[in-house]
Every structure is written in structure tokens, then in C-alpha cells.
CSV table of C-alpha atoms in Angstrom, one decimal:
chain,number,residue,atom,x,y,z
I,1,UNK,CA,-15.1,-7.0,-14.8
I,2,UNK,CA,-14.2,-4.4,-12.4
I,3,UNK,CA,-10.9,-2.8,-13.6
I,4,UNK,CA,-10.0,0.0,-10.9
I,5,UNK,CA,-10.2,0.7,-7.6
I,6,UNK,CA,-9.3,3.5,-5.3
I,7,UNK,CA,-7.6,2.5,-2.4
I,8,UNK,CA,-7.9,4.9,0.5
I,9,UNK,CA,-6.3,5.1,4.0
I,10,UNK,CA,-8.7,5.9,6.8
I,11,UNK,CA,-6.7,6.1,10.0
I,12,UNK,CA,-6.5,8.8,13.1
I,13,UNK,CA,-8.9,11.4,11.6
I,14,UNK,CA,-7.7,11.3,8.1
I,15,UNK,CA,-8.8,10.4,4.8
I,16,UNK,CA,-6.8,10.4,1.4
I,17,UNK,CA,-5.8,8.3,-0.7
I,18,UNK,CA,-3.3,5.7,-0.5
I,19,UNK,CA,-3.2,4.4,-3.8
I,20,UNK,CA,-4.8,3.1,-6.9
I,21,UNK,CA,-5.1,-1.1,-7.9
I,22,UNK,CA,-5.7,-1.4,-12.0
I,23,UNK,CA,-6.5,-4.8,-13.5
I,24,UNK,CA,-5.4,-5.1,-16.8
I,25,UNK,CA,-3.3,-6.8,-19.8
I,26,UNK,CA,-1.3,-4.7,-21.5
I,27,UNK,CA,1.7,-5.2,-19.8
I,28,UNK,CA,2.4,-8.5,-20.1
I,29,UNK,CA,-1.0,-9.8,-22.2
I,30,UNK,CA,-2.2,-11.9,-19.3
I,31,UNK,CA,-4.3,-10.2,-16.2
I,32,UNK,CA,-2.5,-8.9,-13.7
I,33,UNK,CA,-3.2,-6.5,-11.3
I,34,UNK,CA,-0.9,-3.4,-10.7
I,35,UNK,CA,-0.5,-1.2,-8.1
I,36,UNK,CA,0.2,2.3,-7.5
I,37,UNK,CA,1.1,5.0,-4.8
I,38,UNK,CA,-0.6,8.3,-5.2
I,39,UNK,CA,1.2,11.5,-4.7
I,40,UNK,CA,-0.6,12.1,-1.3
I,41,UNK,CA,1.0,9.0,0.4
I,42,UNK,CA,4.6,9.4,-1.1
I,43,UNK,CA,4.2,12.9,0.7
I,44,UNK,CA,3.0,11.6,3.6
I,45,UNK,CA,5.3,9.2,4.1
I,46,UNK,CA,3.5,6.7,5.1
I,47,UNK,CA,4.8,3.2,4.4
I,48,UNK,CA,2.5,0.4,5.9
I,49,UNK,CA,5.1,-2.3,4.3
I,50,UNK,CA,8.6,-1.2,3.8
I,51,UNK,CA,9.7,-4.8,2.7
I,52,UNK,CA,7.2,-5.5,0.2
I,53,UNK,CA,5.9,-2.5,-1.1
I,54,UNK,CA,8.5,0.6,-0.1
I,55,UNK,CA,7.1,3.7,-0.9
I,56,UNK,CA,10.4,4.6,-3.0
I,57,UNK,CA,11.4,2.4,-6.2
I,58,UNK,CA,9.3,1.4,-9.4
I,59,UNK,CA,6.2,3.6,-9.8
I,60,UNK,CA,3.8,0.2,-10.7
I,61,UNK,CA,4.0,-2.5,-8.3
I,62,UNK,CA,3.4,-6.1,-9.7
I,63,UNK,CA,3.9,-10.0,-9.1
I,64,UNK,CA,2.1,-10.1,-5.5
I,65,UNK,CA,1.8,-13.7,-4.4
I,66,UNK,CA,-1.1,-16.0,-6.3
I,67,UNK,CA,-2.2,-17.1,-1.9
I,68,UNK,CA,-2.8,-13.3,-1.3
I,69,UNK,CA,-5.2,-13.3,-4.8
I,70,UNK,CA,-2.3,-11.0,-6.4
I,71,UNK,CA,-2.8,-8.1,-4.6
I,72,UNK,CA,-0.6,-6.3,-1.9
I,73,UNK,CA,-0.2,-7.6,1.3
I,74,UNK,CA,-2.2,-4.8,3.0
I,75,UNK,CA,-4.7,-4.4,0.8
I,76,UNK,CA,-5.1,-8.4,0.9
I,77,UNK,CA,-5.0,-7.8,5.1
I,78,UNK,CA,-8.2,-6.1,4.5
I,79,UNK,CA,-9.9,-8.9,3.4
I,80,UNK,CA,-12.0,-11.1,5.1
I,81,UNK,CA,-10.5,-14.4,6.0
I,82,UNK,CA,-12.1,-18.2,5.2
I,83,UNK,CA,-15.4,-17.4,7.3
I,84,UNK,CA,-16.1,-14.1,6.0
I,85,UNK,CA,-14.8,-15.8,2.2
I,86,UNK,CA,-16.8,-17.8,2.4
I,87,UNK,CA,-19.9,-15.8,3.0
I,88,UNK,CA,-19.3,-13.2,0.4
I,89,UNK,CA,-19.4,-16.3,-1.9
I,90,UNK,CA,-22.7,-17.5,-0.7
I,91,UNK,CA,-24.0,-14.1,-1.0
I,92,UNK,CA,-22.7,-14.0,-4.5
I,93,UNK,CA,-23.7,-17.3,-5.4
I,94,UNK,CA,-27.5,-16.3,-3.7
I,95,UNK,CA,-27.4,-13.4,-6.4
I,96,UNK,CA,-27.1,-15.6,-9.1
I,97,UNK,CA,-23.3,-15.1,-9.5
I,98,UNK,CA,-20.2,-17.5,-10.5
I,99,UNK,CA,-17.8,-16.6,-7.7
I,100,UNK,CA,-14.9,-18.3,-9.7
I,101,UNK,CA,-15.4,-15.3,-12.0
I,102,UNK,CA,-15.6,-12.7,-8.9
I,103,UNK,CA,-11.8,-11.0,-9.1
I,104,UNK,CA,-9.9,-9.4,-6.3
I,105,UNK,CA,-10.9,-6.0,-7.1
I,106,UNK,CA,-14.3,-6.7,-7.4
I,107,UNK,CA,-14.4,-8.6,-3.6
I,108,UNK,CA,-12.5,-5.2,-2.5
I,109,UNK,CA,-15.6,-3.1,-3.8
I,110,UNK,CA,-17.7,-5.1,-2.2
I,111,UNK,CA,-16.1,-5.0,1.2
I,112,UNK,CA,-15.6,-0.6,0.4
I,113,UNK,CA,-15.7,0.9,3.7
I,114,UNK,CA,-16.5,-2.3,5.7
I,115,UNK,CA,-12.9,-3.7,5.7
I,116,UNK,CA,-10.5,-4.6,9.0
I,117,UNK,CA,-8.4,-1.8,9.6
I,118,UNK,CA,-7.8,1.4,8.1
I,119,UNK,CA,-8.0,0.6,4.2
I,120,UNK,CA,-11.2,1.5,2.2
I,121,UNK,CA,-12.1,0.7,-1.1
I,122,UNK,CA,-13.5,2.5,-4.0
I,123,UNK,CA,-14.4,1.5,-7.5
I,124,UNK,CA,-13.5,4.1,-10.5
I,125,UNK,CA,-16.1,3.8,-12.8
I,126,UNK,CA,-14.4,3.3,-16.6
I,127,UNK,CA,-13.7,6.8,-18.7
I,128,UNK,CA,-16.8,7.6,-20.3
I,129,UNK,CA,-19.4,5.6,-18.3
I,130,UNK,CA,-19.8,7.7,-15.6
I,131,UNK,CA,-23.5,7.8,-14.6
I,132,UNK,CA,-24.5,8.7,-18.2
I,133,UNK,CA,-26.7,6.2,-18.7
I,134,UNK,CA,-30.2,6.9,-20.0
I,135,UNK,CA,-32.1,3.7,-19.4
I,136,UNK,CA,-36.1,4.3,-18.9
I,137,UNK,CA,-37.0,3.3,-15.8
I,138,UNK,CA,-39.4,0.9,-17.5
I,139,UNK,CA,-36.5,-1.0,-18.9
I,140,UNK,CA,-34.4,-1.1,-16.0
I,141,UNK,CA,-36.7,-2.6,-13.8
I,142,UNK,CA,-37.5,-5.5,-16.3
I,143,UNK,CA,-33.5,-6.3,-16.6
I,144,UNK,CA,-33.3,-6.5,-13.0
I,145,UNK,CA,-35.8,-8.9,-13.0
I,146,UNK,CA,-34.1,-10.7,-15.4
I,147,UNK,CA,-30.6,-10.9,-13.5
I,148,UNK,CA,-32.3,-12.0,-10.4
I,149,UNK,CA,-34.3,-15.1,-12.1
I,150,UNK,CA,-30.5,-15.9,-13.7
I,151,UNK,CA,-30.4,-14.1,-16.7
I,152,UNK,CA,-29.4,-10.9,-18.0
I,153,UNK,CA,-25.8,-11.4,-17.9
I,154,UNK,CA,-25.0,-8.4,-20.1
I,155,UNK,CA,-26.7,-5.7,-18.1
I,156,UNK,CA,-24.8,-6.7,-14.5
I,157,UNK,CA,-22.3,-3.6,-16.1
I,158,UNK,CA,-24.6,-0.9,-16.2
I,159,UNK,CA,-26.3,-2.4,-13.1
I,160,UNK,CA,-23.2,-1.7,-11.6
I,161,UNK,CA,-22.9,2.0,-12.6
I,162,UNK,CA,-26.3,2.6,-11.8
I,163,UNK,CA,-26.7,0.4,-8.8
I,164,UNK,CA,-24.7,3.0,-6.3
I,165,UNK,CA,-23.5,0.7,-3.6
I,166,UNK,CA,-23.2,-3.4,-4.0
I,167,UNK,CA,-24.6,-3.7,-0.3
I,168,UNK,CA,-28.2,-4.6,0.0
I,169,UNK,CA,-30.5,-7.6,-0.4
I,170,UNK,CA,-32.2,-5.5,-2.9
I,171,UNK,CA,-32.0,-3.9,-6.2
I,172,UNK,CA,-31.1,0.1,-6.0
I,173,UNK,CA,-30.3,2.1,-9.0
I,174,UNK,CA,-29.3,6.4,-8.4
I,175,UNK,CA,-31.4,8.2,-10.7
I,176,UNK,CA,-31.7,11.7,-11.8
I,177,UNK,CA,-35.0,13.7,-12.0
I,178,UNK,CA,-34.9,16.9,-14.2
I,179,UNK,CA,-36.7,19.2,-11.9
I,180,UNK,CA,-37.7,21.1,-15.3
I,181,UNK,CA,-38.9,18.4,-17.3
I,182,UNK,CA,-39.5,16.2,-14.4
I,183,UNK,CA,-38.0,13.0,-16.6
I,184,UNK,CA,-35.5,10.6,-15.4
């Protein structure tokens, strides 16, 4: 399950980012996802919904409505609506996925920089995993077939880490090459 993603603001020129959605338990023991300003908008100024989420007040932003999937209404603006729902589930569903266990911030990754307007969407890899992950080439490409004929469960993580960008309608994976040993 994806726990972070980078929200960035993409409008007249710019780029930085806008803020930072985190899915997580420990502050109430149930999942709920939080939401938080970074420095660069307070600065800016830029308040894209002074009644529900004014840049001044609490620091973590929680409670969004269950009909906007718990998430802020303009990150949930970003989103497609039922037509485009409903074929990001088929696609899911196609990849051998149970779209009742696809969260918020993982339909935001998918969308990334394909969204309505001037949000875009990054995932944060977890501390630790970040595209450090020796798997032989041999192995990864037997585990991807595994996922696609319905099994392999346990590996869709690293796929994840290693698969670069969740667009497609095939399996990628970034890999390194030593230039001195010539491994990968």
C-alpha cells in the first residue's frame, strides 16, 4: 500500500510543491489520510481553497469527506470522474488487481502528471527502499510473469520501486548497469 505522495502545483510556468498526502494509522489507529502544506506554498501564498483547507491553521489537515475518497477537495478535483473511474478500474482489474484494495493515493500515482488542472502527483518511495534493490534480472522477469498470470502478490512492492512509471500495457523495471563490472 502506497503511503506518500508528493503533491505538486504546475500552473503558469511554475513547478513546486504544493504539499505532501501521508496514509497512515498512528494518529487515530484507523487509516486515514493526512495532509500537509509545504513551506514553498505557505510562502507563496497560494490558497486554492480558503474554506476548506486555509493555508493558515493546523499544520496536518484531516477528516476530508468519505464521497471525495478522504482526500482534499483539490487534490480529489484532480481526479477523474465516473467514466474515467471507471476505466482506471478496468485497467486495474485487466492487471490482475482488486480495485476495492486500490487507495486514494495510489489512484493519484497512477493519474501523476496526467491529471485535470494544475495538480501533479508523485509517489515517495518508503525510507530505505529507494531503488536499492538487487534482484537478478533472471528473477525479476520470472515474478513478473507470475503477477501477470495472477499470482505473485508479494512482489507488486518491489515491482513498484523498480517498475519506474505505472503507465504502460507492459512490464518496465529501471535498472543500473555498472559500466565497470558491467552487472546489473
Amino acid at each position: 500500500m502506497l503511503e506518500q505522495v508528493n503533491v505538486f502545483y504546475e500552473g503558469w510556468g511554475e513547478r513546486w510543491q504544493w504539499g505532501t498526502l501521508v496514509s497512515t494509522t498512528a494518529l487515530t489507529g484507523r487509516p486515514l489520510i493526512v495532509f500537509e502544506y509545504s513551506n514553498e506554498a505557505r510562502q507563496k501564498g497560494l490558497e486554492l481553497s480558503s474554506y476548506t483547507l486555509p493555508l493558515e491553521g493546523a499544520q496536518l489537515r484531516r477528516d476530508f469527506p468519505d464521497h471525495q475518497l478522504h482526500l482534499p477537495g483539490p487534490v480529489y478535483d484532480a481526479l477523474p470522474d465516473g467514466w474515467g473511474l471507471l476505466l482506471m478500474d478496468r485497467m486495474f482489474r485487466r492487471r490482475g488487481l482488486t480495485t476495492a484494495r486500490i487507495g486514494s493515493l495510489e489512484r493519484l500515482a497512477y493519474i501523476g502528471s496526467h491529471a485535470m488542472g494544475a495538480l501533479t502527483f508523485e509517489p515517495v518511495a518508503p525510507e530505505g527502499q529507494e531503488s536499492k534493490v538487487h534482484i537478478p534480472l533472471e528473477q525479476l522477469a520470472a515474478q513478473v510473469q507470475e503477477v501477470l498470470h495472477g499470482d505473485g502478490g508479494e512482489f507488486l512492492q518491489t515491482l513498484l520501486l523498480v517498475g519506474g512509471s505505472p503507465q504502460g500495457a507492459r512490464p518496465k523495471a529501471l535498472v543500473y548497469r555498472d559500466p565497470e563490472t558491467g552487472g546489473f
